[in-house]
Amino acid sequence: MTLRYLTFTLSEDTDGISTLDAMASTRPESHAEVMREVQNILDWAHRRFPDRHGPIEDGMAWNHDLLVQEEDGGWHTVTLSLAGSPQFIDAFAAEFGDAMD
């Protein structure tokens, strides 16, 4: 799946939890496209890892945080963070590798 707006950066915290972070800031006319990308990613994660969404430290495969803000001048900023197990990160890279730094 090709993503046009979201590019993810992978990081790992001191507890060994991997996180993928992406942010897109767009004019109002492109906001719906960004939100479709977000929904496509979340739909993929739910299909690929059903019943495994929740805190990683509780043994789940993935979790997410989504923040949508309207900025001055009508800009919309969308931030999507995905925390994942090694299996989730590998599957994400196989599916969305072109969208990773």
XYZ file of N, CA, C and O in Angstrom:
404
model
N 0.845 -1.168 0.000
C 0.000 0.000 0.000
C 0.897 1.240 0.000
O 1.795 1.358 0.821
N 0.669 2.141 -0.883
C 1.462 3.355 -0.988
C 0.796 4.477 -0.204
O -0.413 4.676 -0.301
N 1.599 5.184 0.560
C 1.120 6.328 1.317
C 1.676 7.597 0.696
O 2.849 7.659 0.348
N 0.840 8.601 0.575
C 1.243 9.847 -0.050
C 1.633 10.913 0.977
O 2.521 11.717 0.733
N 0.960 10.919 2.117
C 1.159 11.990 3.094
C 1.955 11.576 4.327
O 2.674 12.384 4.897
N 1.784 10.360 4.773
C 2.400 9.922 6.019
C 3.721 9.211 5.765
O 3.784 8.289 4.962
N 4.769 9.653 6.451
C 6.071 9.001 6.443
C 6.424 8.697 7.888
O 6.379 9.587 8.738
N 6.769 7.453 8.162
C 6.989 6.998 9.531
C 8.470 6.916 9.876
O 9.281 6.501 9.061
N 8.760 7.291 11.108
C 10.090 7.156 11.680
C 10.009 6.127 12.802
O 9.121 6.212 13.657
N 10.931 5.177 12.783
C 10.962 4.114 13.782
C 11.924 4.482 14.898
O 13.052 4.917 14.646
N 11.467 4.307 16.140
C 12.341 4.513 17.294
C 12.053 3.418 18.316
O 11.039 2.736 18.243
N 12.976 3.256 19.259
C 12.815 2.260 20.316
C 13.130 2.921 21.645
O 14.111 3.640 21.761
N 12.257 2.668 22.647
C 12.513 3.268 23.951
C 13.396 2.358 24.801
O 13.797 1.282 24.365
N 13.674 2.785 26.000
C 14.588 2.035 26.864
C 14.004 0.703 27.325
O 14.742 -0.166 27.781
N 12.685 0.536 27.192
C 12.041 -0.730 27.560
C 11.969 -1.692 26.381
O 11.392 -2.769 26.496
N 12.516 -1.287 25.232
C 12.509 -2.160 24.066
C 11.236 -2.108 23.242
O 11.027 -2.941 22.368
N 10.365 -1.126 23.503
C 9.129 -0.991 22.726
C 9.417 -0.113 21.512
O 9.942 0.994 21.638
N 9.074 -0.621 20.347
C 9.281 0.126 19.100
C 8.062 0.987 18.803
O 6.924 0.567 19.020
N 8.327 2.182 18.301
C 7.266 3.118 17.966
C 7.500 3.673 16.575
O 8.619 4.036 16.226
N 6.427 3.728 15.813
C 6.423 4.358 14.500
C 5.637 5.655 14.621
O 4.484 5.644 15.067
N 6.244 6.783 14.242
C 5.596 8.089 14.346
C 5.542 8.753 12.974
O 6.527 8.727 12.229
N 4.374 9.350 12.686
C 4.212 10.103 11.442
C 3.374 11.340 11.719
O 2.505 11.342 12.597
N 3.640 12.393 10.942
C 2.867 13.620 11.054
C 2.676 14.198 9.658
O 3.598 14.175 8.836
N 1.467 14.698 9.415
C 1.181 15.387 8.151
C 0.459 16.682 8.480
O -0.471 16.698 9.292
N 0.889 17.748 7.858
C 0.232 19.043 8.023
C -0.208 19.496 6.634
O 0.634 19.653 5.735
N -1.518 19.663 6.468
C -2.062 19.949 5.143
C -3.122 21.040 5.197
O -3.679 21.335 6.253
N -3.418 21.569 4.040
C -4.530 22.498 3.871
C -5.828 21.697 3.991
O -5.827 20.473 3.822
N -6.941 22.367 4.245
C -8.215 21.667 4.435
C -8.604 20.750 3.278
O -9.161 19.673 3.494
N -8.278 21.126 2.062
C -8.686 20.317 0.902
C -7.978 18.966 0.832
O -8.439 18.051 0.142
N -6.869 18.794 1.549
C -6.152 17.515 1.562
C -6.373 16.713 2.842
O -5.935 15.565 2.938
N -7.048 17.302 3.806
C -7.215 16.650 5.101
C -7.925 15.299 4.997
O -7.513 14.324 5.638
N -8.954 15.218 4.184
C -9.696 13.951 4.046
C -8.791 12.846 3.506
O -8.910 11.684 3.922
N -7.876 13.189 2.602
C -6.952 12.180 2.067
C -6.007 11.657 3.152
O -5.723 10.459 3.212
N -5.529 12.551 4.003
C -4.660 12.137 5.104
C -5.427 11.202 6.032
O -4.915 10.150 6.435
N -6.662 11.566 6.351
C -7.457 10.737 7.257
C -7.785 9.373 6.630
O -7.865 8.372 7.348
N -7.920 9.303 5.311
C -8.102 8.001 4.644
C -6.847 7.142 4.805
O -6.946 5.934 5.023
N -5.670 7.761 4.685
C -4.431 7.016 4.907
C -4.377 6.479 6.333
O -4.040 5.313 6.551
N -4.714 7.317 7.304
C -4.729 6.880 8.701
C -5.684 5.704 8.866
O -5.336 4.683 9.461
N -6.893 5.840 8.318
C -7.880 4.772 8.460
C -7.427 3.490 7.780
O -7.628 2.388 8.313
N -6.801 3.607 6.615
C -6.287 2.421 5.924
C -5.236 1.694 6.773
O -5.222 0.463 6.837
N -4.365 2.453 7.425
C -3.344 1.854 8.282
C -3.990 1.157 9.478
O -3.654 0.009 9.801
N -4.922 1.838 10.120
C -5.587 1.234 11.281
C -6.412 0.013 10.887
O -6.420 -0.996 11.606
N -7.088 0.087 9.737
C -7.847 -1.073 9.253
C -6.910 -2.256 8.993
O -7.218 -3.392 9.355
N -5.767 -1.979 8.357
C -4.778 -3.035 8.098
C -4.332 -3.667 9.418
O -4.266 -4.892 9.543
N -4.005 -2.825 10.415
C -3.519 -3.343 11.693
C -4.574 -4.210 12.381
O -4.250 -5.268 12.926
N -5.819 -3.780 12.336
C -6.897 -4.574 12.948
C -7.094 -5.903 12.215
O -7.360 -6.924 12.857
N -6.966 -5.884 10.885
C -7.101 -7.134 10.115
C -5.915 -8.058 10.358
O -6.076 -9.267 10.526
N -4.717 -7.504 10.346
C -3.486 -8.303 10.440
C -3.252 -8.844 11.849
O -2.723 -9.924 12.025
N -3.653 -8.061 12.857
C -3.471 -8.442 14.259
C -4.799 -8.300 15.006
O -4.921 -7.477 15.920
N -5.795 -9.094 14.618
C -7.117 -8.971 15.259
C -7.030 -9.312 16.751
O -6.269 -10.192 17.155
N -7.787 -8.585 17.512
C -7.854 -8.800 18.966
C -6.502 -8.647 19.650
O -6.280 -9.197 20.722
N -5.572 -7.916 19.040
C -4.230 -7.734 19.630
C -3.894 -6.245 19.798
O -2.745 -5.868 19.904
N -4.927 -5.390 19.803
C -4.755 -3.944 19.961
C -4.867 -3.588 21.434
O -5.839 -3.940 22.091
N -3.854 -2.931 21.957
C -3.860 -2.523 23.357
C -2.438 -2.310 23.838
O -1.489 -2.329 23.046
N -2.275 -2.108 25.126
C -0.939 -1.814 25.663
C 0.072 -2.927 25.368
O -0.175 -4.097 25.649
N 1.189 -2.539 24.809
C 2.250 -3.493 24.466
C 2.775 -4.165 25.733
O 3.038 -5.367 25.750
N 2.887 -3.381 26.803
C 3.401 -3.937 28.053
C 2.464 -4.985 28.665
O 2.862 -5.749 29.532
N 1.221 -5.054 28.167
C 0.268 -6.087 28.599
C 0.241 -7.275 27.641
O -0.654 -8.114 27.703
N 1.198 -7.313 26.710
C 1.299 -8.439 25.795
C 0.560 -8.286 24.483
O 0.502 -9.234 23.700
N 0.014 -7.116 24.232
C -0.689 -6.894 22.966
C 0.337 -6.639 21.854
O 1.491 -6.338 22.117
N -0.106 -6.763 20.598
C 0.800 -6.622 19.457
C 1.003 -5.172 19.035
O 2.062 -4.820 18.523
N -0.019 -4.338 19.240
C 0.101 -2.956 18.778
C -0.872 -2.052 19.518
O -1.869 -2.496 20.066
N -0.537 -0.784 19.515
C -1.392 0.242 20.097
C -1.183 1.501 19.281
O -0.196 1.611 18.546
N -2.097 2.427 19.377
C -1.930 3.657 18.594
C -2.420 4.868 19.369
O -3.197 4.768 20.310
N -1.935 6.010 18.918
C -2.363 7.299 19.425
C -2.535 8.193 18.205
O -1.624 8.279 17.363
N -3.700 8.834 18.096
C -3.996 9.707 16.971
C -4.380 11.075 17.500
O -5.234 11.188 18.382
N -3.736 12.093 16.968
C -4.021 13.467 17.351
C -4.303 14.259 16.075
O -3.501 14.229 15.132
N -5.452 14.945 16.061
C -5.837 15.775 14.918
C -6.078 17.184 15.448
O -6.871 17.369 16.371
N -5.374 18.150 14.862
C -5.500 19.531 15.303
C -5.720 20.444 14.110
O -5.111 20.246 13.056
N -6.570 21.440 14.308
C -6.714 22.488 13.302
C -5.862 23.658 13.755
O -5.995 24.147 14.880
N -4.956 24.076 12.877
C -3.992 25.121 13.200
C -4.452 26.458 12.608
O -5.393 26.520 11.818
N -3.741 27.507 12.953
C -4.006 28.823 12.378
C -3.889 28.761 10.868
O -3.081 28.004 10.323
N -4.708 29.526 10.193
C -4.660 29.579 8.740
C -5.370 28.413 8.072
O -5.262 28.225 6.870
N -6.079 27.598 8.850
C -6.837 26.499 8.281
C -6.063 25.210 8.080
O -6.618 24.235 7.581
N -4.796 25.186 8.430
C -4.002 23.973 8.296
C -4.503 22.913 9.276
O -4.954 23.230 10.373
N -4.412 21.645 8.866
C -4.754 20.515 9.723
C -3.492 19.690 9.941
O -2.814 19.327 8.985
N -3.203 19.400 11.206
C -2.044 18.576 11.537
C -2.537 17.263 12.132
O -3.331 17.264 13.071
N -2.082 16.170 11.549
C -2.447 14.824 11.990
C -1.170 14.126 12.434
O -0.192 14.077 11.677
N -1.178 13.603 13.647
C -0.047 12.854 14.173
C -0.533 11.456 14.528
O -1.504 11.312 15.274
N 0.126 10.444 13.981
C -0.216 9.052 14.259
C 1.020 8.354 14.809
O 2.093 8.387 14.194
N 0.877 7.760 15.987
C 1.946 6.966 16.599
C 1.451 5.544 16.765
O 0.337 5.318 17.236
N 2.282 4.604 16.367
C 1.975 3.179 16.503
C 3.076 2.524 17.321
O 4.246 2.567 16.929
N 2.724 1.967 18.457
C 3.669 1.175 19.246
C 3.438 -0.269 18.844
O 2.289 -0.686 18.628
N 4.525 -1.036 18.709
C 4.323 -2.396 18.235
C 5.353 -3.396 18.713
O 6.488 -3.044 19.026
N 4.899 -4.629 18.729
C 5.795 -5.752 19.006
C 6.730 -5.920 17.810
O 6.474 -5.362 16.732
N 7.799 -6.694 17.955
C 8.678 -6.936 16.806
C 7.913 -7.516 15.603
O 8.177 -7.132 14.468
N 6.956 -8.392 15.854
C 6.179 -8.980 14.760
C 5.339 -7.913 14.057
O 5.230 -7.916 12.829
N 4.760 -7.004 14.823
C 3.970 -5.931 14.231
C 4.856 -5.031 13.384
O 4.505 -4.687 12.252
N 6.003 -4.639 13.926
C 6.912 -3.748 13.197
C 7.379 -4.404 11.903
O 7.416 -3.763 10.840
N 7.703 -5.689 11.947
C 8.121 -6.409 10.733
C 7.006 -6.444 9.701
O 7.248 -6.224 8.507
N 5.781 -6.723 10.144
C 4.642 -6.773 9.221
C 4.361 -5.385 8.652
O 4.058 -5.247 7.454
N 4.468 -4.360 9.479
C 4.261 -2.986 9.011
C 5.299 -2.637 7.944
O 4.959 -2.081 6.904
N 6.555 -2.969 8.204
C 7.622 -2.675 7.241
C 7.391 -3.412 5.922
O 7.648 -2.858 4.841
N 6.899 -4.641 5.994
C 6.621 -5.390 4.766
C 5.483 -4.753 3.975
O 5.513 -4.728 2.745
N 4.500 -4.201 4.667
C 3.338 -3.614 4.003
C 3.565 -2.158 3.599
O 3.138 -1.735 2.540
N 4.202 -1.385 4.459
C 4.335 0.058 4.257
C 5.792 0.523 4.228
O 6.074 1.685 4.519
N 6.703 -0.355 3.886
C 8.129 -0.036 3.908
C 8.502 1.224 3.153
O 9.416 1.942 3.554
N 7.793 1.521 2.075
C 8.085 2.735 1.303
C 7.787 3.998 2.082
O 8.261 5.079 1.729
N 6.979 3.882 3.148
C 6.590 5.039 3.938
C 7.413 5.168 5.213
O 7.035 5.873 6.131
N 8.554 4.490 5.267
C 9.404 4.556 6.456
C 10.719 5.238 6.108
O 11.287 5.002 5.051
N 11.168 6.100 7.046
C 12.476 6.757 6.877
C 13.573 5.741 7.038
O 13.540 4.847 7.788
